Structures are given as structure tokens and as C-alpha cells.
PDB file of C-alpha atoms in Angstrom:
ATOM      1  CA  MET A   7       7.964  -2.139  20.272  1.00 61.00           C
ATOM      2  CA  ASP A   8       4.210  -2.712  20.505  1.00 79.00           C
ATOM      3  CA  LEU A   9       2.673  -6.183  20.369  1.00 81.00           C
ATOM      4  CA  GLN A  10       1.589  -6.049  16.711  1.00 85.00           C
ATOM      5  CA  ARG A  11       5.041  -4.935  15.605  1.00 88.00           C
ATOM      6  CA  LEU A  12       6.529  -7.736  17.702  1.00 87.00           C
ATOM      7  CA  ILE A  13       4.233 -10.278  16.009  1.00 87.00           C
ATOM      8  CA  ASP A  14       5.166  -8.897  12.579  1.00 89.00           C
ATOM      9  CA  THR A  15       8.876  -9.107  13.414  1.00 89.00           C
ATOM     10  CA  PHE A  16       8.608 -12.701  14.646  1.00 86.00           C
ATOM     11  CA  ASN A  17       6.603 -13.685  11.567  1.00 86.00           C
ATOM     12  CA  PHE A  18       9.198 -12.080   9.299  1.00 89.00           C
ATOM     13  CA  LEU A  19      11.901 -14.306  10.784  1.00 86.00           C
ATOM     14  CA  ASP A  20      11.743 -17.657   9.060  1.00 80.00           C
ATOM     15  CA  ASN A  21      14.024 -19.806  11.184  1.00 83.00           C
ATOM     16  CA  CYS A  22      14.256 -20.813  14.831  1.00 83.00           C
ATOM     17  CA  GLU A  23      17.759 -19.464  15.379  1.00 87.00           C
ATOM     18  CA  ASP A  24      16.727 -15.945  14.359  1.00 89.00           C
ATOM     19  CA  ARG A  25      13.689 -16.072  16.649  1.00 87.00           C
ATOM     20  CA  TYR A  26      15.839 -17.287  19.543  1.00 87.00           C
ATOM     21  CA  ARG A  27      18.314 -14.468  18.854  1.00 91.00           C
ATOM     22  CA  LEU A  28      15.464 -11.956  18.933  1.00 90.00           C
ATOM     23  CA  LEU A  29      14.209 -13.406  22.231  1.00 89.00           C
ATOM     24  CA  ILE A  30      17.690 -13.184  23.720  1.00 91.00           C
ATOM     25  CA  ASP A  31      18.094  -9.590  22.499  1.00 93.00           C
ATOM     26  CA  MET A  32      14.738  -8.649  24.013  1.00 92.00           C
ATOM     27  CA  GLY A  33      15.820 -10.171  27.311  1.00 92.00           C
ATOM     28  CA  ARG A  34      19.077  -8.224  27.254  1.00 93.00           C
ATOM     29  CA  GLU A  35      17.110  -4.978  26.859  1.00 92.00           C
ATOM     30  CA  LEU A  36      15.194  -5.552  30.101  1.00 91.00           C
ATOM     31  CA  PRO A  37      16.261  -3.306  32.961  1.00 89.00           C
ATOM     32  CA  GLU A  38      18.133  -5.128  35.711  1.00 86.00           C
ATOM     33  CA  LEU A  39      15.899  -6.248  38.559  1.00 91.00           C
ATOM     34  CA  PRO A  40      17.287  -4.993  41.886  1.00 91.00           C
ATOM     35  CA  ASP A  41      18.624  -7.651  44.253  1.00 91.00           C
ATOM     36  CA  GLU A  42      16.015  -6.730  46.872  1.00 93.00           C
ATOM     37  CA  ALA A  43      13.273  -7.751  44.388  1.00 93.00           C
ATOM     38  CA  ARG A  44      14.773 -11.236  43.986  1.00 94.00           C
ATOM     39  CA  THR A  45      12.798 -12.652  46.881  1.00 94.00           C
ATOM     40  CA  GLU A  46      10.874 -15.874  47.362  1.00 93.00           C
ATOM     41  CA  ALA A  47       7.643 -13.837  47.349  1.00 92.00           C
ATOM     42  CA  ASN A  48       8.503 -12.634  43.819  1.00 93.00           C
ATOM     43  CA  ARG A  49       9.797 -15.978  42.580  1.00 94.00           C
ATOM     44  CA  VAL A  50       7.594 -17.677  39.981  1.00 93.00           C
ATOM     45  CA  ASP A  51       6.873 -21.299  40.846  1.00 89.00           C
ATOM     46  CA  GLY A  52       6.726 -23.722  37.950  1.00 83.00           C
ATOM     47  CA  CYS A  53       9.707 -22.392  36.036  1.00 77.00           C
ATOM     48  CA  THR A  54      12.801 -24.533  35.568  1.00 82.00           C
ATOM     49  CA  SER A  55      14.900 -21.356  35.480  1.00 87.00           C
ATOM     50  CA  ASN A  56      14.758 -18.754  38.215  1.00 91.00           C
ATOM     51  CA  VAL A  57      12.185 -16.085  37.404  1.00 93.00           C
ATOM     52  CA  TRP A  58      11.244 -13.167  39.632  1.00 95.00           C
ATOM     53  CA  LEU A  59       8.188 -10.994  39.030  1.00 95.00           C
ATOM     54  CA  GLU A  60       7.610  -7.772  40.939  1.00 95.00           C
ATOM     55  CA  THR A  61       4.256  -6.006  40.812  1.00 95.00           C
ATOM     56  CA  THR A  62       3.415  -2.363  41.418  1.00 95.00           C
ATOM     57  CA  VAL A  63      -0.188  -1.165  41.469  1.00 96.00           C
ATOM     58  CA  SER A  64      -1.139   2.439  40.713  1.00 95.00           C
ATOM     59  CA  ASP A  65      -3.558   4.487  42.828  1.00 92.00           C
ATOM     60  CA  GLU A  66      -5.812   5.120  39.816  1.00 90.00           C
ATOM     61  CA  HIS A  67      -9.364   3.783  39.589  1.00 88.00           C
ATOM     62  CA  PRO A  68      -9.333   1.301  38.058  1.00 90.00           C
ATOM     63  CA  PRO A  69      -5.759   0.637  39.094  1.00 95.00           C
ATOM     64  CA  ARG A  70      -3.059  -0.168  36.574  1.00 97.00           C
ATOM     65  CA  MET A  71      -0.526  -2.894  37.217  1.00 97.00           C
ATOM     66  CA  PHE A  72       3.128  -2.562  36.346  1.00 97.00           C
ATOM     67  CA  PHE A  73       5.516  -5.468  36.279  1.00 96.00           C
ATOM     68  CA  THR A  74       9.261  -5.775  36.387  1.00 95.00           C
ATOM     69  CA  ALA A  75      10.851  -9.170  36.063  1.00 94.00           C
ATOM     70  CA  ASP A  76      14.060 -11.040  35.458  1.00 94.00           C
ATOM     71  CA  SER A  77      15.386 -14.520  34.876  1.00 93.00           C
ATOM     72  CA  ASP A  78      18.768 -16.193  35.051  1.00 90.00           C
ATOM     73  CA  ALA A  79      18.264 -17.820  31.619  1.00 89.00           C
ATOM     74  CA  PHE A  80      18.643 -15.826  28.393  1.00 88.00           C
ATOM     75  CA  ILE A  81      15.720 -17.257  26.401  1.00 88.00           C
ATOM     76  CA  VAL A  82      13.411 -17.186  29.418  1.00 90.00           C
ATOM     77  CA  LYS A  83      14.377 -13.559  29.962  1.00 93.00           C
ATOM     78  CA  GLY A  84      13.154 -12.907  26.408  1.00 92.00           C
ATOM     79  CA  LEU A  85       9.862 -14.613  27.247  1.00 92.00           C
ATOM     80  CA  VAL A  86       9.676 -12.364  30.313  1.00 93.00           C
ATOM     81  CA  ALA A  87      10.074  -9.348  28.003  1.00 93.00           C
ATOM     82  CA  ILE A  88       7.111 -10.539  25.906  1.00 92.00           C
ATOM     83  CA  LEU A  89       5.040 -11.033  29.052  1.00 93.00           C
ATOM     84  CA  LEU A  90       5.834  -7.506  30.239  1.00 93.00           C
ATOM     85  CA  LYS A  91       4.868  -6.058  26.850  1.00 91.00           C
ATOM     86  CA  ALA A  92       1.557  -7.889  26.976  1.00 92.00           C
ATOM     87  CA  TYR A  93       0.598  -7.036  30.567  1.00 94.00           C
ATOM     88  CA  SER A  94       2.480  -4.137  32.142  1.00 95.00           C
ATOM     89  CA  GLY A  95       0.520  -0.901  32.431  1.00 95.00           C
ATOM     90  CA  LYS A  96      -2.887  -2.557  32.070  1.00 96.00           C
ATOM     91  CA  THR A  97      -5.824  -2.723  34.426  1.00 96.00           C
ATOM     92  CA  PRO A  98      -6.589  -6.047  36.124  1.00 96.00           C
ATOM     93  CA  GLN A  99      -9.577  -6.559  33.807  1.00 95.00           C
ATOM     94  CA  GLU A 100      -7.458  -5.851  30.711  1.00 95.00           C
ATOM     95  CA  ILE A 101      -4.925  -8.388  31.960  1.00 96.00           C
ATOM     96  CA  LEU A 102      -7.613 -11.000  32.532  1.00 95.00           C
ATOM     97  CA  ASP A 103      -9.078 -10.280  29.069  1.00 94.00           C
ATOM     98  CA  THR A 104      -5.729 -10.619  27.253  1.00 90.00           C
ATOM     99  CA  ASP A 105      -5.555 -13.789  25.167  1.00 86.00           C
ATOM    100  CA  ILE A 106      -1.910 -14.606  25.771  1.00 85.00           C
ATOM    101  CA  GLU A 107      -2.213 -18.059  24.223  1.00 82.00           C
ATOM    102  CA  SER A 108      -3.176 -16.483  20.885  1.00 85.00           C
ATOM    103  CA  LEU A 109      -0.276 -14.058  21.182  1.00 85.00           C
ATOM    104  CA  PHE A 110       2.066 -16.971  21.853  1.00 82.00           C
ATOM    105  CA  ASP A 111       0.707 -18.734  18.745  1.00 84.00           C
ATOM    106  CA  ASP A 112       0.898 -15.531  16.657  1.00 85.00           C
ATOM    107  CA  LEU A 113       4.575 -15.228  17.580  1.00 84.00           C
ATOM    108  CA  GLY A 114       5.144 -18.802  16.426  1.00 81.00           C
ATOM    109  CA  LEU A 115       6.526 -19.789  19.811  1.00 80.00           C
ATOM    110  CA  SER A 116       4.101 -22.618  20.587  1.00 75.00           C
ATOM    111  CA  GLN A 117       5.818 -25.075  18.292  1.00 76.00           C
ATOM    112  CA  GLN A 118       9.312 -23.672  18.728  1.00 78.00           C
ATOM    113  CA  LEU A 119       9.915 -23.807  22.479  1.00 81.00           C
ATOM    114  CA  THR A 120      10.653 -26.824  24.594  1.00 82.00           C
ATOM    115  CA  ALA A 121       7.909 -28.125  26.862  1.00 82.00           C
ATOM    116  CA  ASN A 122       9.785 -26.845  29.929  1.00 84.00           C
ATOM    117  CA  ARG A 123       9.980 -23.312  28.533  1.00 84.00           C
ATOM    118  CA  ARG A 124       6.311 -23.374  27.500  1.00 84.00           C
ATOM    119  CA  ASP A 125       5.381 -24.589  30.997  1.00 86.00           C
ATOM    120  CA  GLY A 126       7.501 -21.822  32.515  1.00 87.00           C
ATOM    121  CA  PHE A 127       5.765 -19.214  30.369  1.00 87.00           C
ATOM    122  CA  VAL A 128       2.375 -20.596  31.440  1.00 88.00           C
ATOM    123  CA  ALA A 129       3.512 -20.362  35.083  1.00 90.00           C
ATOM    124  CA  MET A 130       4.489 -16.705  34.582  1.00 92.00           C
ATOM    125  CA  VAL A 131       1.116 -15.951  32.969  1.00 93.00           C
ATOM    126  CA  LYS A 132      -0.690 -17.695  35.828  1.00 93.00           C
ATOM    127  CA  GLN A 133       1.222 -15.590  38.368  1.00 94.00           C
ATOM    128  CA  VAL A 134       0.320 -12.346  36.556  1.00 95.00           C
ATOM    129  CA  ARG A 135      -3.340 -13.376  36.245  1.00 95.00           C
ATOM    130  CA  ASN A 136      -3.497 -14.395  39.931  1.00 95.00           C
ATOM    131  CA  ARG A 137      -2.108 -11.022  40.949  1.00 95.00           C
ATOM    132  CA  ALA A 138      -4.592  -9.248  38.657  1.00 96.00           C
ATOM    133  CA  GLN A 139      -7.470 -11.214  40.225  1.00 96.00           C
ATOM    134  CA  ALA A 140      -6.234 -10.294  43.711  1.00 95.00           C
ATOM    135  CA  VAL A 141      -6.033  -6.582  42.842  1.00 94.00           C
ATOM    136  CA  GLN A 142      -9.464  -6.745  41.244  1.00 92.00           C
ATOM    137  CA  ALA A 143     -10.899  -8.465  44.337  1.00 90.00           C
ATOM    138  CA  ASP A 144      -9.330  -5.807  46.599  1.00 87.00           C
ATOM    139  CA  GLU A 145     -10.761  -3.090  44.392  1.00 80.00           C
ATOM    140  CA  THR A 146     -14.232  -4.662  44.467  1.00 79.00           C
ATOM    141  CA  ALA A 147     -14.089  -5.187  48.247  1.00 76.00           C
ATOM    142  CA  GLY A 148     -13.146  -1.535  48.759  1.00 68.00           C
ATOM    143  CA  ALA A 149     -15.857  -0.180  46.435  1.00 59.00           C
ATOM    144  CA  PRO A 150     -18.772   1.569  48.117  1.00 55.00           C
ATOM    145  CA  GLY A 151     -21.852  -0.669  48.081  1.00 48.00           C
TER     146      GLY A 151
END
């Protein structure tokens, strides 16, 4: 499901329970993160639940970043699924240019989630953006001058 279809689906649902069910279903559809990826280096700080985010960078120029992630909490796992849809497969610049706050608002999640879950989502976004900045910096440092 692309991002616009996801927004349309969330907007079609008129109550919180249905949106939470959709989040949980999206989380259940995520592939299982291998145990070896559940490391402290991949753990997202700032989340109340455990969240792990693994990054793979392609050899293309500009490189594309691919993310796999998991959480031990059902609703957070659904938020992880949204994050992956928004960012995985994009270049670092595309990631940095993505207005995730608007997406979050468009999905109607800003007013629906608890402060802890919102803070956790922000922490996940920060981690993705930091990794994108690092890849971009490596790419710039390796460019011929």
C-alpha cells in the first residue's frame, strides 16, 4: 500500500478503535526481524517499547537506504510499518526532504496517540534522519573534488 492509499484508508476510518486495528494489522504484516539484528546498535533510544531499526545502504549513486525494523509492542509495530513505508528505498536526500509530521497529521495520528507513542515515533524518525545524514556525509566525503 502506497502512502496516499494509506492516508485515504486512515481517513475513511472514523473511529480510534478501527485506526488502532489497522495499525496493529500493519505491524503484523511486517517481516520478522532476525534475532541478530536485535542489537543495542540497532535499538532506538527514546521509545518506551523496544524498537530495533536495521539499515542497509545500496551501492548506487546516490545510494538508497532500506530499513527493516521491529518492536515488541503491537501498536508501535504498526507505527514502524508506517515509518518503513515513508522512508525505505529512498535516497538520503529524499528521506531528509520527507515531511513526516504532515504525514502523521494526514493519517490523523497526532491527536489519537498517547504522548509516549508520539515521542517514540519522533525518536524513530530522528534515528532514520540521523542515519540518512551520516550516509549523505559519507557520500559527500567520498565524492571527487
